[in-house]
Amino acid sequence: MTDTINKLKDRAVFRLKAFGQVPNRLYDELDYINDYGGADALLLLSDLIRYLKSEDIHVGPGYGYPTCSLLCYGLGITDIEPVSWGLPFSRFTSSFKQDREFRIETSAGGFDKAVEFLNNRCEYPISLNPEKESVIDIVLPDDQQFFNLHLSITHNINLDIIKALSVERTIKPSKIELDKKTLDIFRDGDTDDIYGFIGAEKSRLLKEFKPECFSDICLVESLYRPETLDMLQEIKRRKLENDIPATGIPEVDSILKESYGMLVYQEQIFKIMRVLKSVDNAELVAAVKRKIDVPIATLSQKGNAISRTMMSVELAYYKARIPDRYREILRNVKIGFIRDAQIKTAINQK
């Protein structure tokens, strides 16, 4: 392995050991990066996120295909451990390529701090993308070739809210969890000020759906849009009536269990196709393939759904404990956001 690969391994192993174990999958992912490139890009991203956090910038749990990489988790690029969440590495390998965007969400100031870091500490040429305001283009050497990294740093105001909440002295959780108090916020539909669940219709649906776990909340967050609302209603029916049809292949049924037998996430297709390769029943395989024969772009990205829901759960965790202070912080952060936007608009018009 190259020096860069060894640096990635040491950093990832250190973090994973701190959380209990180092799955063998990490070494498979390192072998892939060693064979196909991108090691310098991942090391740079890890350094960048470390820097942002040291500068009091909150970084989101992850976005898109990086959430499917245990290496990205070990490097601190994401906070979503893909093994326990059932996110296949093949979802990462299909997207971590030349000229594909790598998106990071941050609290206010993240983009400027990223440019500052890259200008001062990055030895590779960088430039601001002329077509996309929030994208930084970086050209990295990779085994005598080049890896073009398009780094998107986007501001998510909910990370500003979480940042403000996290310094509350009245509550010091060691870990944000979906405990009963937090779950009741969703089961009661008390989400008029919770990211991803704002609106009377979502509130009503949550009360009807009665989510029992994190994955239930993920489903509502992922599917509450016009083109998939019928699917969500069918999932609600299956859940309430305990009516989940089987495919005839237990491994496939296990993959679809979290979504009550329906195909919801892109990552489910990757896992199902892998299972079908080992099934010695052509007729049954063909039947399952017909069921999953849908354009992958029409399905939700599970990693994104987990990331958004993690932020929603964190907000609900605080709301359940300090409701008055929670509403005050929301109001102050949003007023500040509007004021800053007005100032920026006034400057640009001069």
XYZ file of C-alpha atoms in Angstrom:
350
model
C 0.000 0.000 0.000
C 1.066 3.587 -0.643
C 1.906 6.021 2.152
C -1.452 7.753 1.637
C -3.370 4.486 1.905
C -1.514 3.679 5.118
C -2.447 7.091 6.516
C -6.095 6.422 5.667
C -5.923 2.993 7.287
C -4.293 4.256 10.498
C -6.762 7.109 10.875
C -9.819 4.936 10.166
C -8.679 2.080 12.413
C -8.075 4.508 15.272
C -11.631 5.881 15.071
C -13.292 2.507 14.566
C -11.416 0.996 17.520
C -12.671 3.876 19.648
C -16.206 2.759 18.763
C -15.509 -0.893 19.522
C -14.375 -2.841 16.466
C -12.800 -2.743 13.015
C -14.913 -4.697 10.480
C -13.013 -6.529 7.748
C -14.967 -4.456 5.268
C -12.613 -1.546 5.996
C -9.682 -3.406 4.446
C -11.759 -4.330 1.390
C -12.597 -0.663 0.919
C -8.946 0.328 1.315
C -7.983 -2.253 -1.327
C -10.564 -0.762 -3.685
C -9.258 2.789 -3.192
C -5.706 1.528 -3.630
C -6.647 -0.128 -6.935
C -8.964 2.509 -8.395
C -7.756 5.804 -6.946
C -9.096 8.592 -4.779
C -6.855 8.130 -1.726
C -5.488 11.676 -1.821
C -9.009 13.067 -2.207
C -10.291 11.180 0.857
C -7.308 12.214 2.973
C -7.839 15.841 1.988
C -11.561 15.609 2.835
C -10.758 14.094 6.216
C -8.276 16.894 6.964
C -10.770 19.513 5.806
C -13.595 18.281 8.009
C -11.252 18.079 10.992
C -10.340 21.691 10.344
C -13.956 22.835 9.989
C -14.887 21.226 13.292
C -11.854 22.792 14.995
C -13.140 26.168 13.758
C -16.550 25.610 15.400
C -18.287 24.766 12.129
C -20.916 22.051 12.507
C -20.762 19.416 9.762
C -23.729 17.270 8.780
C -23.774 13.479 9.331
C -23.192 12.845 5.638
C -24.803 13.221 2.245
C -25.225 10.906 -0.726
C -22.915 8.066 -1.656
C -20.157 8.760 0.951
C -22.579 7.497 3.627
C -22.153 4.020 2.109
C -18.429 3.890 2.869
C -17.035 2.549 6.135
C -13.750 4.225 5.232
C -15.462 7.623 5.034
C -16.984 6.946 8.446
C -13.636 5.896 9.877
C -12.033 9.049 8.497
C -14.657 11.243 10.131
C -15.997 12.404 6.768
C -19.425 11.020 7.716
C -21.085 10.074 10.994
C -23.193 7.257 9.555
C -21.758 3.789 10.235
C -22.811 1.946 7.047
C -22.520 -1.641 8.286
C -25.181 -1.301 10.990
C -27.372 0.805 8.686
C -27.151 -1.724 5.864
C -25.543 0.619 3.332
C -23.606 -1.295 0.650
C -20.143 -0.172 -0.422
C -21.156 -0.820 -4.050
C -23.314 2.318 -3.798
C -20.123 4.258 -3.058
C -18.015 2.636 -5.779
C -20.628 3.394 -8.422
C -20.377 7.123 -7.695
C -16.925 7.996 -6.288
C -15.391 8.708 -9.670
C -13.889 11.484 -11.711
C -16.052 14.568 -12.069
C -18.701 13.456 -9.550
C -19.727 15.948 -6.886
C -18.843 15.270 -3.249
C -21.266 17.201 -1.049
C -20.780 18.325 2.546
C -23.391 20.215 4.578
C -22.249 22.701 7.229
C -23.445 25.439 9.526
C -22.921 29.073 8.463
C -19.423 29.967 7.343
C -18.458 26.479 6.218
C -17.759 27.387 2.605
C -15.531 30.353 3.462
C -13.614 28.313 6.041
C -13.153 25.513 3.496
C -11.727 27.945 0.929
C -9.435 29.367 3.619
C -8.169 25.907 4.536
C -7.624 24.829 0.937
C -5.835 28.053 0.003
C -3.513 27.914 3.008
C -2.884 24.200 3.441
C -3.688 22.432 0.200
C -0.737 21.833 -2.107
C -3.001 21.106 -5.048
C -4.527 23.672 -7.441
C -8.065 24.732 -6.497
C -10.606 26.987 -8.187
C -14.153 28.117 -7.574
C -16.573 26.504 -9.995
C -17.819 29.223 -12.386
C -21.222 27.560 -12.822
C -22.008 26.474 -9.241
C -21.552 29.002 -6.453
C -20.922 26.492 -3.665
C -18.548 24.139 -5.523
C -14.760 24.082 -5.231
C -12.828 22.259 -7.963
C -9.638 20.503 -6.878
C -7.213 18.587 -9.075
C -5.313 15.901 -7.158
C -2.510 13.645 -8.412
C -3.327 9.964 -8.220
C -0.757 7.386 -9.329
C 0.628 9.647 -12.040
C -2.897 10.485 -13.165
C -5.312 13.086 -11.845
C -8.459 12.921 -9.745
C -10.855 15.823 -10.263
C -12.733 16.462 -7.027
C -15.772 18.725 -7.203
C -16.376 19.627 -3.570
C -19.778 21.115 -2.767
C -20.009 22.923 0.591
C -23.641 23.821 1.265
C -25.137 25.690 4.212
C -27.924 23.937 6.142
C -29.577 26.290 8.636
C -30.637 23.304 10.755
C -26.973 22.772 11.586
C -26.898 26.350 12.909
C -29.851 25.462 15.126
C -28.210 22.241 16.325
C -24.990 24.146 16.974
C -26.841 26.671 19.150
C -28.711 23.914 20.981
C -25.570 21.885 21.613
C -24.081 24.548 23.878
C -27.094 24.509 26.211
C -25.940 24.039 29.787
C -29.301 22.624 30.858
C -28.741 19.390 28.921
C -25.554 17.519 28.185
C -26.346 14.278 26.358
C -23.380 12.014 25.686
C -25.241 10.711 22.676
C -28.401 11.850 20.939
C -30.791 8.900 20.940
C -34.307 8.098 19.837
C -35.575 7.475 23.342
C -39.254 7.484 24.344
C -39.412 11.255 24.914
C -37.947 11.924 21.490
C -40.018 9.264 19.725
C -43.199 10.699 21.239
C -42.526 14.008 19.458
C -42.987 12.144 16.160
C -45.771 9.808 17.322
C -47.767 12.797 18.562
C -47.134 14.739 15.345
C -45.581 17.578 17.356
C -43.253 18.423 14.475
C -44.372 21.856 13.304
C -40.814 23.078 13.940
C -38.804 19.905 13.266
C -36.649 19.770 10.118
C -38.162 17.466 7.496
C -41.540 17.146 9.208
C -43.036 20.637 9.098
C -46.659 20.931 7.974
C -50.116 19.860 9.091
C -50.314 16.934 6.653
C -47.023 15.451 7.815
C -48.106 15.900 11.406
C -51.373 14.079 10.714
C -49.600 11.264 8.875
C -47.123 10.772 11.712
C -49.965 10.459 14.215
C -51.636 7.856 11.986
C -48.408 6.011 11.152
C -47.264 5.856 14.806
C -43.542 5.327 14.080
C -41.956 2.769 16.365
C -38.311 3.152 15.415
C -35.799 5.273 13.512
C -36.418 3.492 10.195
C -40.151 4.287 10.412
C -39.335 7.992 10.726
C -36.938 7.640 7.787
C -39.721 6.224 5.620
C -42.065 9.123 6.301
C -39.281 11.643 5.673
C -38.232 9.922 2.427
C -41.625 9.247 0.884
C -43.659 12.314 1.756
C -43.585 13.835 -1.690
C -46.219 13.866 -4.459
C -44.740 11.074 -6.574
C -44.376 8.614 -3.671
C -47.239 9.534 -1.342
C -49.325 6.577 -2.558
C -46.417 4.269 -1.697
C -46.267 5.754 1.788
C -49.992 5.196 2.276
C -49.575 1.540 1.259
C -46.661 1.151 3.679
C -48.828 2.652 6.421
C -51.570 0.111 5.636
C -49.124 -2.791 5.698
C -47.661 -1.621 8.986
C -50.995 -1.138 10.719
C -52.472 -4.388 9.375
C -49.236 -6.382 9.694
C -49.654 -7.403 6.062
C -46.199 -7.756 4.492
C -46.095 -9.976 1.371
C -43.095 -12.262 0.883
C -41.017 -12.558 -2.286
C -40.100 -16.213 -1.768
C -36.435 -15.367 -1.109
C -35.821 -14.850 2.632
C -32.689 -12.741 2.095
C -34.630 -10.334 -0.131
C -37.486 -10.196 2.379
C -34.934 -9.287 5.053
C -33.653 -6.389 2.935
C -37.192 -5.097 2.373
C -38.316 -5.601 5.978
C -37.435 -2.037 7.013
C -39.814 -0.704 4.348
C -42.600 -3.250 4.927
C -41.886 -5.245 1.775
C -41.765 -2.294 -0.613
C -38.770 -1.094 -2.575
C -37.987 2.408 -1.310
C -34.231 2.976 -1.327
C -31.614 2.808 -4.072
C -29.335 0.918 -1.702
C -31.902 -1.891 -1.458
C -31.518 -2.579 -5.178
C -27.732 -2.928 -4.840
C -28.154 -5.437 -2.015
C -30.963 -7.390 -3.684
C -29.030 -7.784 -6.942
C -26.109 -9.189 -4.982
C -28.414 -11.731 -3.289
C -30.015 -12.783 -6.563
C -26.640 -13.819 -7.987
C -26.556 -16.701 -5.504
C -30.171 -17.876 -5.950
C -30.487 -21.055 -8.009
C -34.064 -20.562 -9.195
C -34.314 -18.716 -12.493
C -38.090 -18.290 -12.343
C -38.043 -16.842 -8.833
C -35.110 -14.561 -9.654
C -36.938 -13.279 -12.729
C -40.055 -12.559 -10.653
C -38.091 -10.553 -8.093
C -36.241 -8.667 -10.829
C -39.572 -7.636 -12.326
C -40.614 -6.229 -8.952
C -37.464 -4.131 -8.655
C -37.396 -3.052 -12.293
C -37.827 0.658 -11.582
C -35.612 3.611 -12.535
C -33.122 3.890 -9.680
C -33.300 7.682 -9.803
C -36.955 7.523 -8.712
C -35.981 5.861 -5.426
C -34.730 7.604 -2.301
C -31.104 7.503 -1.238
C -31.108 5.795 2.132
C -27.921 7.545 3.245
C -29.560 10.925 2.665
C -32.701 9.824 4.506
C -30.661 8.646 7.491
C -28.692 11.902 7.565
C -31.792 14.102 7.458
C -33.567 11.964 10.034
C -30.556 12.034 12.360
C -30.728 15.831 12.360
C -34.509 15.719 12.880
C -34.117 13.338 15.813
C -31.451 15.552 17.358
C -33.767 18.554 17.146
C -36.640 16.536 18.618
C -34.365 15.341 21.441
C -33.841 18.930 22.579
C -37.441 19.965 21.964
C -38.652 17.159 24.211
C -36.493 18.430 27.071
C -36.229 22.206 26.776
C -39.248 23.202 24.626
C -39.300 26.915 25.507
C -35.567 27.379 24.998
C -35.781 25.274 21.838
C -38.361 27.616 20.286
C -36.353 30.663 21.342
C -33.199 29.348 19.663
C -35.102 28.472 16.486
C -36.541 31.971 16.319
C -33.186 33.685 16.935
C -31.304 31.564 14.388
C -33.939 32.094 11.693
C -34.069 35.862 12.324
C -30.289 35.987 12.030
C -30.399 33.965 8.816
C -32.949 36.337 7.251
C -30.977 39.393 8.367
C -27.722 38.045 6.907
C -29.465 37.222 3.625
C -30.839 40.764 3.403
C -27.400 42.244 4.047
C -25.847 39.999 1.403
C -28.523 40.996 -1.130
C -27.990 44.704 -0.401
C -24.209 44.335 -0.898
C -24.664 42.460 -4.192
C -27.011 45.167 -5.506
C -24.456 47.941 -4.983
